[in-house]
Tab-separated table of C-alpha atoms and ligand atoms in Angstrom:
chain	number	residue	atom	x	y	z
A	15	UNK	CA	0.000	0.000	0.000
A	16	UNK	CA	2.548	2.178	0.866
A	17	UNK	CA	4.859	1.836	-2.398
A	18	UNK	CA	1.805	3.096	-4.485
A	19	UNK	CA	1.302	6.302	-2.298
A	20	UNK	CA	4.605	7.135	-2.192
A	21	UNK	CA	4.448	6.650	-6.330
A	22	UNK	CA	1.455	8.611	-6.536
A	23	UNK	CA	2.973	11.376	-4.625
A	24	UNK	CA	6.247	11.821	-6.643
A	25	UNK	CA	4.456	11.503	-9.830
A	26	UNK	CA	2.084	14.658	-8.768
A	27	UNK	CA	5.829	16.303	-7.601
A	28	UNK	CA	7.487	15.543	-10.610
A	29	UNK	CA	5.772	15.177	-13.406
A	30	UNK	CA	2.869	17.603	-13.409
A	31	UNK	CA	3.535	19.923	-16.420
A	32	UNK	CA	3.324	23.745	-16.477
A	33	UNK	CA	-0.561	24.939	-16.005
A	34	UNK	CA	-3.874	23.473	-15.926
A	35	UNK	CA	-5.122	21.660	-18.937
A	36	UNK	CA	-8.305	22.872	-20.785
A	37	UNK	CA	-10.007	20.706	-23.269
A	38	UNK	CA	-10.092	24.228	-25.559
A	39	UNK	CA	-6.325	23.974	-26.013
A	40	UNK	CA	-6.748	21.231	-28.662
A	41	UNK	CA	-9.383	23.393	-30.671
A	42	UNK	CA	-8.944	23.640	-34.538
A	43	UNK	CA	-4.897	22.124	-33.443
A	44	UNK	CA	-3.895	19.840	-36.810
A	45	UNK	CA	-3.085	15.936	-34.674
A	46	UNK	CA	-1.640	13.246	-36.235
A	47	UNK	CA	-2.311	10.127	-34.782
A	48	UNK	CA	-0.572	7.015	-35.872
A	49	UNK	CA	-1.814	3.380	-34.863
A	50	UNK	CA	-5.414	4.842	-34.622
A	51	UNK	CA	-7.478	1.907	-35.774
A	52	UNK	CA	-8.203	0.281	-32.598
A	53	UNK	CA	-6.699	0.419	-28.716
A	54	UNK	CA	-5.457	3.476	-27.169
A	55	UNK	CA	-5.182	5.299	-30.245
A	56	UNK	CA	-8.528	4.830	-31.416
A	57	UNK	CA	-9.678	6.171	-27.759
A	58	UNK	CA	-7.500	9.539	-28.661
A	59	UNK	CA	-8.600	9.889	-32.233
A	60	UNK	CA	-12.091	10.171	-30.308
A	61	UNK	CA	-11.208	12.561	-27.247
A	62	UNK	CA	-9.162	14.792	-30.062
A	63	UNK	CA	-12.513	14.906	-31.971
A	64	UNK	CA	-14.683	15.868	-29.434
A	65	UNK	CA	-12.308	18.529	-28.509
A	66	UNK	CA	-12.913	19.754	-31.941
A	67	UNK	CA	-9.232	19.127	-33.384
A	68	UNK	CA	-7.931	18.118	-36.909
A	69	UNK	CA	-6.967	14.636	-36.846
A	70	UNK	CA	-4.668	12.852	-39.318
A	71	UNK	CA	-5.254	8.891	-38.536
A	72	UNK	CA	-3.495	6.163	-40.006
A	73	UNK	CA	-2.857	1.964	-39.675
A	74	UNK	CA	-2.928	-0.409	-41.863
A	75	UNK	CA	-6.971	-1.562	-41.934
A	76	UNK	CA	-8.292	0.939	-44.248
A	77	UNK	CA	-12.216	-0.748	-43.041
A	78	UNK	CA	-11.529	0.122	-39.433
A	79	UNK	CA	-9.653	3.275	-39.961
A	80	UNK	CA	-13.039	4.419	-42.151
A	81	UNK	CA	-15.051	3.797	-39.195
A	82	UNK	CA	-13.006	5.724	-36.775
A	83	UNK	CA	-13.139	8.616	-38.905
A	84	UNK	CA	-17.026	8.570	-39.391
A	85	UNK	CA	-17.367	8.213	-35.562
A	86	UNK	CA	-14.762	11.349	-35.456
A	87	UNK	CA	-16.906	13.490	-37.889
A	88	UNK	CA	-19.693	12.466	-35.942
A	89	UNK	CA	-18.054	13.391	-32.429
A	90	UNK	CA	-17.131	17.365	-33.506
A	91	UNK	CA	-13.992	16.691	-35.360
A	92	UNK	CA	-12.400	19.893	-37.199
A	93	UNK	CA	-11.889	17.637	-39.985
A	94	UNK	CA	-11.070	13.904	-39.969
A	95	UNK	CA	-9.592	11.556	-42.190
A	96	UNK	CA	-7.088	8.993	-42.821
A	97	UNK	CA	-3.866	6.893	-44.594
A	98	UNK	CA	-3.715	3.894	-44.715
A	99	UNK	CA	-0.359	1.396	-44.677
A	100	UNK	CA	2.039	0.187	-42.859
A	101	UNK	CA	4.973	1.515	-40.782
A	102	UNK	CA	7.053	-1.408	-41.755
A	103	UNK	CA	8.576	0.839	-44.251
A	104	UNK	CA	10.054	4.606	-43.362
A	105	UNK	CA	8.982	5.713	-46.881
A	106	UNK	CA	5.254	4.828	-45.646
A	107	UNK	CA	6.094	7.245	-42.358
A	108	UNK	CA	7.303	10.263	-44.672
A	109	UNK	CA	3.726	9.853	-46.394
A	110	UNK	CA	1.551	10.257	-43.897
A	111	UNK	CA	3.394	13.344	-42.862
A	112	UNK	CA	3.372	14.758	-46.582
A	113	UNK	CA	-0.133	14.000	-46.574
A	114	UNK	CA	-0.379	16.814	-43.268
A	115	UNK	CA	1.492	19.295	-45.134
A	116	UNK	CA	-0.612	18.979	-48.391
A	117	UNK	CA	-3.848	19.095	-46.658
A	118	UNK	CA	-3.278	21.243	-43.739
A	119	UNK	CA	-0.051	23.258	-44.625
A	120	UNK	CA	1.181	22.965	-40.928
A	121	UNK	CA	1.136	20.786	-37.896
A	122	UNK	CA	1.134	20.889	-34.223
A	123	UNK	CA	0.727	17.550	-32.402
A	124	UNK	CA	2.398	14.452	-33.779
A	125	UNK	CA	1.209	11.015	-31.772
A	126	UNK	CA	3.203	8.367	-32.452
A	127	UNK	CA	1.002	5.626	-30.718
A	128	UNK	CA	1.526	2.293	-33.169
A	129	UNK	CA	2.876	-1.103	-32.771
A	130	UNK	CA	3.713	-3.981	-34.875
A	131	UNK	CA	3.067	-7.316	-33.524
A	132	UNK	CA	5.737	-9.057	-31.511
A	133	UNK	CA	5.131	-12.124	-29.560
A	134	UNK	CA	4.618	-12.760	-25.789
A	135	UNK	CA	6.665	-15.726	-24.577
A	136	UNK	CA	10.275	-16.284	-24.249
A	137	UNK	CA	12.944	-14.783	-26.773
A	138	UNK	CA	13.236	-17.554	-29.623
A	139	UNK	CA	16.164	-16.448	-31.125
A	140	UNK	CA	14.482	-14.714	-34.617
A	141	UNK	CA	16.869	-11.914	-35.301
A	142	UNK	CA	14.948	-11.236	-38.637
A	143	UNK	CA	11.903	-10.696	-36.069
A	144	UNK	CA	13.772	-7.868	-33.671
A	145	UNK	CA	14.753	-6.078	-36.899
A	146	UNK	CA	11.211	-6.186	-38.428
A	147	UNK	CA	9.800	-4.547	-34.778
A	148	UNK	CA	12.631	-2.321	-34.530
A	149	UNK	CA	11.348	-0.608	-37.737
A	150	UNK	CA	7.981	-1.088	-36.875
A	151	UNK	CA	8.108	0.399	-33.441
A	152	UNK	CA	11.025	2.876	-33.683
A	153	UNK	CA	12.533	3.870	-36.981
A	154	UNK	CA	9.462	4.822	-38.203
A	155	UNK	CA	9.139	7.101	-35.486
A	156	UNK	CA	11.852	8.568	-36.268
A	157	UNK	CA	11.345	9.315	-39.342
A	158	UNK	CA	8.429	10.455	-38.959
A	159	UNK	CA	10.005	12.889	-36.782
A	160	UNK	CA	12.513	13.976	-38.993
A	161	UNK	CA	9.492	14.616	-41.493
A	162	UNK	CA	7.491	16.360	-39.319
A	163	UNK	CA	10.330	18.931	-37.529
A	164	UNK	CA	10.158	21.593	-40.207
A	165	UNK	CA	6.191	22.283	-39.792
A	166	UNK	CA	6.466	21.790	-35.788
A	167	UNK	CA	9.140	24.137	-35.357
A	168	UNK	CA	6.931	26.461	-37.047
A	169	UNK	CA	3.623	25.644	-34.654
A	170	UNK	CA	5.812	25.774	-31.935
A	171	UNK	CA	4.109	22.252	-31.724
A	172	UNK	CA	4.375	18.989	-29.611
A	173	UNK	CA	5.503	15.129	-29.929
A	174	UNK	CA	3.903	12.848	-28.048
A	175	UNK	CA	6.026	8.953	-27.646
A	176	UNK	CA	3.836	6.297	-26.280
A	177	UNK	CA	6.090	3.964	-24.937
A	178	UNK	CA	5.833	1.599	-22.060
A	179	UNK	CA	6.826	0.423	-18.512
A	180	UNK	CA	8.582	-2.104	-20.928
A	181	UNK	CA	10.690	0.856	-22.152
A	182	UNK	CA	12.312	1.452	-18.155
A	183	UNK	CA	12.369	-1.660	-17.012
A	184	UNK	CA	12.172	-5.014	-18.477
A	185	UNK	CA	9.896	-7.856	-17.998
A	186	UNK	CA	9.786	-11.342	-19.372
A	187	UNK	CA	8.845	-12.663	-22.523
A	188	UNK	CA	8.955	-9.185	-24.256
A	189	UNK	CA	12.852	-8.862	-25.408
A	190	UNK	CA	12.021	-7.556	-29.077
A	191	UNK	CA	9.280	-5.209	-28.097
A	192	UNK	CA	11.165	-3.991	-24.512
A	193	UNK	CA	14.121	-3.084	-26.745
A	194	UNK	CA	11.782	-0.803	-28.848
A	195	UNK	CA	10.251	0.831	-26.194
A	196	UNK	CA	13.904	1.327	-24.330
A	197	UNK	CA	15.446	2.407	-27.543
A	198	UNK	CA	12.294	5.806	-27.872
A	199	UNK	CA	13.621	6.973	-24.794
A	200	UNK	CA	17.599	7.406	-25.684
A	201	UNK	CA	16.242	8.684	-29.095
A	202	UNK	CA	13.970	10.951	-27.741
A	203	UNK	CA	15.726	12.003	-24.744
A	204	UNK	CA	18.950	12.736	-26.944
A	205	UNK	CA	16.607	14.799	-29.140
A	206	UNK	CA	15.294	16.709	-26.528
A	207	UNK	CA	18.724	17.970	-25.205
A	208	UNK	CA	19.525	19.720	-28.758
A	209	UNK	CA	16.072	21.024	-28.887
A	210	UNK	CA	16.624	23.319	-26.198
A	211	UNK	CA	20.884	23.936	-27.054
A	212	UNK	CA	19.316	24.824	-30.257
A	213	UNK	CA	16.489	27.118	-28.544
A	214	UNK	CA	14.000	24.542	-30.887
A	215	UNK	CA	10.423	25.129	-29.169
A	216	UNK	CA	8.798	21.923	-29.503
A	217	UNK	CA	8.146	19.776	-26.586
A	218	UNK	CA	8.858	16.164	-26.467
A	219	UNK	CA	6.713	13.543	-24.011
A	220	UNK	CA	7.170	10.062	-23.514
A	221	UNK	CA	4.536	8.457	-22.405
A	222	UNK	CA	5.356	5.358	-20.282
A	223	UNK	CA	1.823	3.251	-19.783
A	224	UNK	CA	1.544	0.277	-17.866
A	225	UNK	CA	-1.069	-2.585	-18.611
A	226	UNK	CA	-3.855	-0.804	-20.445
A	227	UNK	CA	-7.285	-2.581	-21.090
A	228	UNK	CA	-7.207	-2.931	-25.517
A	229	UNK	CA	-8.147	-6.290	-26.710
A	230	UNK	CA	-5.000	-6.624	-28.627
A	231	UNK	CA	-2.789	-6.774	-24.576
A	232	UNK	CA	-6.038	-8.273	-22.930
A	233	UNK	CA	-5.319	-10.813	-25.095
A	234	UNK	CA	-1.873	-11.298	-25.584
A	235	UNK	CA	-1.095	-10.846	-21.707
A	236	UNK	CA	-4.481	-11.601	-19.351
A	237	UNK	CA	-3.792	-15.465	-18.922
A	238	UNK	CA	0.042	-14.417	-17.424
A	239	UNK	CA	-0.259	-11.440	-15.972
A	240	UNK	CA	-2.200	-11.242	-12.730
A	241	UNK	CA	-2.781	-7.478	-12.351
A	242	UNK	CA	-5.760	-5.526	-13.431
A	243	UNK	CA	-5.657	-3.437	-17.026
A	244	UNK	CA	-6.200	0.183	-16.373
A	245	UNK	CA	-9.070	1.891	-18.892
A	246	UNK	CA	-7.691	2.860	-22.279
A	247	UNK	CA	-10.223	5.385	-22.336
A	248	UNK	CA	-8.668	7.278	-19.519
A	249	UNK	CA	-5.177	6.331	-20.714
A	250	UNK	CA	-5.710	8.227	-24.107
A	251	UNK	CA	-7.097	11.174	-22.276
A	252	UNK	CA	-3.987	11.273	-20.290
A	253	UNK	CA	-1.517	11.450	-23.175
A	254	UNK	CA	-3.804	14.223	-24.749
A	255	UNK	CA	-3.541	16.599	-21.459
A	256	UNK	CA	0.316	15.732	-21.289
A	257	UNK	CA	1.051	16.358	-24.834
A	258	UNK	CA	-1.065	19.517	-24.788
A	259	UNK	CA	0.552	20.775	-20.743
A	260	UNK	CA	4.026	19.852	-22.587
A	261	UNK	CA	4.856	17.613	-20.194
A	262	UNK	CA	8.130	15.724	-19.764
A	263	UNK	CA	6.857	12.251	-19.256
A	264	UNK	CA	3.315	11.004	-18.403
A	265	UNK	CA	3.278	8.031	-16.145
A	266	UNK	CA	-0.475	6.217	-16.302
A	267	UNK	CA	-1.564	4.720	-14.375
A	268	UNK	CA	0.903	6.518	-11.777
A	269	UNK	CA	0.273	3.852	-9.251
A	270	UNK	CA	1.844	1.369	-10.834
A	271	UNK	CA	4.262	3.015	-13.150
A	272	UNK	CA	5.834	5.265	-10.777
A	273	UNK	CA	6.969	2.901	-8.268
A	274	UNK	CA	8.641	0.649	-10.578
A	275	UNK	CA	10.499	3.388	-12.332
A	276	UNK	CA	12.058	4.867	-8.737
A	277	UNK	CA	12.787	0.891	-7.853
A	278	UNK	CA	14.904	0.457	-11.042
A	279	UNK	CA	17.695	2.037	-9.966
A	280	UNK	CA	17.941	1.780	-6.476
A	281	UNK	CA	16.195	-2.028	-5.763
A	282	UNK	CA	16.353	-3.503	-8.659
A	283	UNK	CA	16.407	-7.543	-7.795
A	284	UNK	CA	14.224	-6.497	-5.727
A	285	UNK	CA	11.801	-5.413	-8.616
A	286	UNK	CA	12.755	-7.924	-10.808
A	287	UNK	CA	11.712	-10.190	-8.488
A	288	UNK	CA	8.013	-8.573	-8.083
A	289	UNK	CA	8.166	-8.525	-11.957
A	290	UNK	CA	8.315	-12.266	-11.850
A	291	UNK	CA	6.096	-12.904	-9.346
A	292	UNK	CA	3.656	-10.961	-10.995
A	293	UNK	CA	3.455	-12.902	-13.951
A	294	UNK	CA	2.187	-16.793	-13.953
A	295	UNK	CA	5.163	-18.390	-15.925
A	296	UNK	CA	3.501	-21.695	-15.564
A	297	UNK	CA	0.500	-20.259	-18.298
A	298	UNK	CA	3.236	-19.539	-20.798
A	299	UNK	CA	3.301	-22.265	-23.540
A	300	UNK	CA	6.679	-22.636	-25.130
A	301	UNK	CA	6.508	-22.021	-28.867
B	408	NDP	P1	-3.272	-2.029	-30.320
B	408	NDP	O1	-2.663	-3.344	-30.688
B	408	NDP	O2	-4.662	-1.984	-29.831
B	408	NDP	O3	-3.182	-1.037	-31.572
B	408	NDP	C1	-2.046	-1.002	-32.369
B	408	NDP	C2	-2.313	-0.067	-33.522
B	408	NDP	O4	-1.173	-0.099	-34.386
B	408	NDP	C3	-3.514	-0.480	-34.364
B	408	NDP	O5	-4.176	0.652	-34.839
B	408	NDP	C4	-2.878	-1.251	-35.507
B	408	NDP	O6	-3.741	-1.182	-36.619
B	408	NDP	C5	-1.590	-0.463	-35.708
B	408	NDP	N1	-0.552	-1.269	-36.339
B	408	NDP	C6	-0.207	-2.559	-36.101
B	408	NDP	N2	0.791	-2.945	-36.920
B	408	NDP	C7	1.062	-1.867	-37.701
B	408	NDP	C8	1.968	-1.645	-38.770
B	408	NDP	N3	2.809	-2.600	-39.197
B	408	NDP	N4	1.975	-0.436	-39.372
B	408	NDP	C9	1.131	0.554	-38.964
B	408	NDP	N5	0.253	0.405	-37.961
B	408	NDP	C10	0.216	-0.802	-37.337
B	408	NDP	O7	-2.229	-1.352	-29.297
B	408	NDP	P2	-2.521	-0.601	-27.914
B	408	NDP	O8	-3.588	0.402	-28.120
B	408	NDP	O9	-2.637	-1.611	-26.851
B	408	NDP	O10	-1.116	0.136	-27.694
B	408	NDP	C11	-0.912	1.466	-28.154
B	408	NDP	C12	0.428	1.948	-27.634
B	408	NDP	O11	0.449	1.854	-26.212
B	408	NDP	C13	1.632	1.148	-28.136
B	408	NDP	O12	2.713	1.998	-28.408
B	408	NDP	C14	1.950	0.240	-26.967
B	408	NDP	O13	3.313	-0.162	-26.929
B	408	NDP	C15	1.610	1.155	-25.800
B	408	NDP	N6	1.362	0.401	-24.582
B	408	NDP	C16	0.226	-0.361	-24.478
B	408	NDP	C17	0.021	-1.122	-23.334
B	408	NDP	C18	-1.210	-1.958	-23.155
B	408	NDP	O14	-1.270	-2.687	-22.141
B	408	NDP	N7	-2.195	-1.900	-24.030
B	408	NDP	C19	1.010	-1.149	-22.247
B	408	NDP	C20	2.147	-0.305	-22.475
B	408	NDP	C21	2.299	0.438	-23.606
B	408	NDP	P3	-3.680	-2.162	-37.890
B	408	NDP	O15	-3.597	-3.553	-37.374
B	408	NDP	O16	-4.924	-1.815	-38.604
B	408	NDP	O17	-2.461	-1.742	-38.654
């Protein structure tokens, strides 16, 4: 009980941004949202149109994608539509960015939010399969950074980097993914040092999430992992308000997320161990 208050505490301390957040702040703002089909991304595509925003959504499921934007449209959206594809290739990435620039001129809020699927069970040894998720889940962000700089340096704009509690501290049976999520931060971090040597005014936010309730983790995860998913709804929410308040890192939900990250360093058997013991290892079927 008492190493979730503590969490709770220091993540109010530390990582409340500048400023109260206002769901006006996102009015008429261009948003590109990547991985927007279903999950947590899906969940912001909606909060960002009822907010009355511009949203840019892509994924590869061009039937599901359609639907999101209807229910955008439907929801207040500024405008809503979407590309369709996949983030396998970087040249994919630069598109969906060129598409923002032809249709809106400008940008302010890039949300890189997608994933490519990586398996849950212990590492089997597929280097082809770490490179394919590596480009998937992190050289496409980049480059869709790199594509997106010149319009957000002129909004004075925002990134937002969903990444994971698998991104700080490693758990089992997640090696290709947990070196994604580890490899945003250094990026990102790196990044965010020459933005302000270079006096560059757009704010970088990692996002660090713990178990979140989509049906793609529900289902990859539930019959291992023995704690609760927290509500995606509220989780996309979150990474709106921290993206907008220009926040350094959002930790959601805190409870969790918080204690593990201030464990790493100074306990961390310790947390390895609670790792472990959190997960039912006798569920996992060997491939
Ligand atoms: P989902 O699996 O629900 O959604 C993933 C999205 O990415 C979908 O829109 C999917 O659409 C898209 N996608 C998958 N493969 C590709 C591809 N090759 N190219 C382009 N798009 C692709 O994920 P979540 O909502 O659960 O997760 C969202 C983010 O939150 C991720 O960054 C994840 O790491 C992070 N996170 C989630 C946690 C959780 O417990 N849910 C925990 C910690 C972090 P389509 O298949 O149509 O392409």
């Amino acid at each position: 009980v008492l190493i979730p208050l503590l969490g709770l505490g220091l993540a109010v301390y530390f990582y409340s941004g500048p400023g109260n957040f206002n769901e006006e702040m996102l009015r008429g703002k261009r948003v590109i949202v990547t991985g927007a089909s279903s999950g947590i991304g899906e969940q912001m595509a909606y909060h960002l149109a009822r907010m009355g925003a511009h949203v840019l959504l892509t994924a590869r499921t061009e039937a599901k994608l359609q639907k999101v934007v209807d229910k955008c449209l439907d929801l207040g959206a500024a405008s809503a539509r979407y590309v369709s594809g996949s983030m396998e290739s970087t040249a994919f990435a630069e598109e969906v960015v060129k598409e923002a620039e032809i249709t809106w001129g400008g940008l302010d809020m890039l949300i890189l939010n997608h994933i490519g699927y990586s398996y849950f069970n212990f590492f089997n040894g597929d280097v082809d399969h770490v490179r394919k998720v590596m480009e998937t889940n992190f050289l496409s962000y980049v480059a869709m950074t790199v594509s997106a700089l010149p319009m957000l340096k002129e909004s004075e704009g925002s990134i937002v980097v969903v990444s994971s509690v698998s991104g700080k501290v490693a758990s089992p049976f997640t090696a290709p993914y947990s070196a994604t999520k580890f490899a945003l931060e250094g990026f990102f971090s790196s990044l965010r040092h020459e933005f302000i040597i270079e006096n560059v005014n757009v704010s970088i936010t990692l996002c660090i999430l713990g178990y979140i309730n989509t049906e793609n983790a529900v289902r990859a995860v539930s019959h291992v992992i023995k704690v609760a998913p927290a509500p995606k709804e509220e989780c996309a929410l979150e990474i709106i308000r921290s993206g907008a308040l220009r926040q350094r890192e959002l930790h959601y939900p805190a409870s969790t997320v918080t204690p593990a990250v201030l464990l790493r360093d100074f306990a961390p058997d310790f947390l390895d161990g609670l790792i472990r013991s959190n997960h039912q290892v006798e569920n996992i079927k060997r491939a």
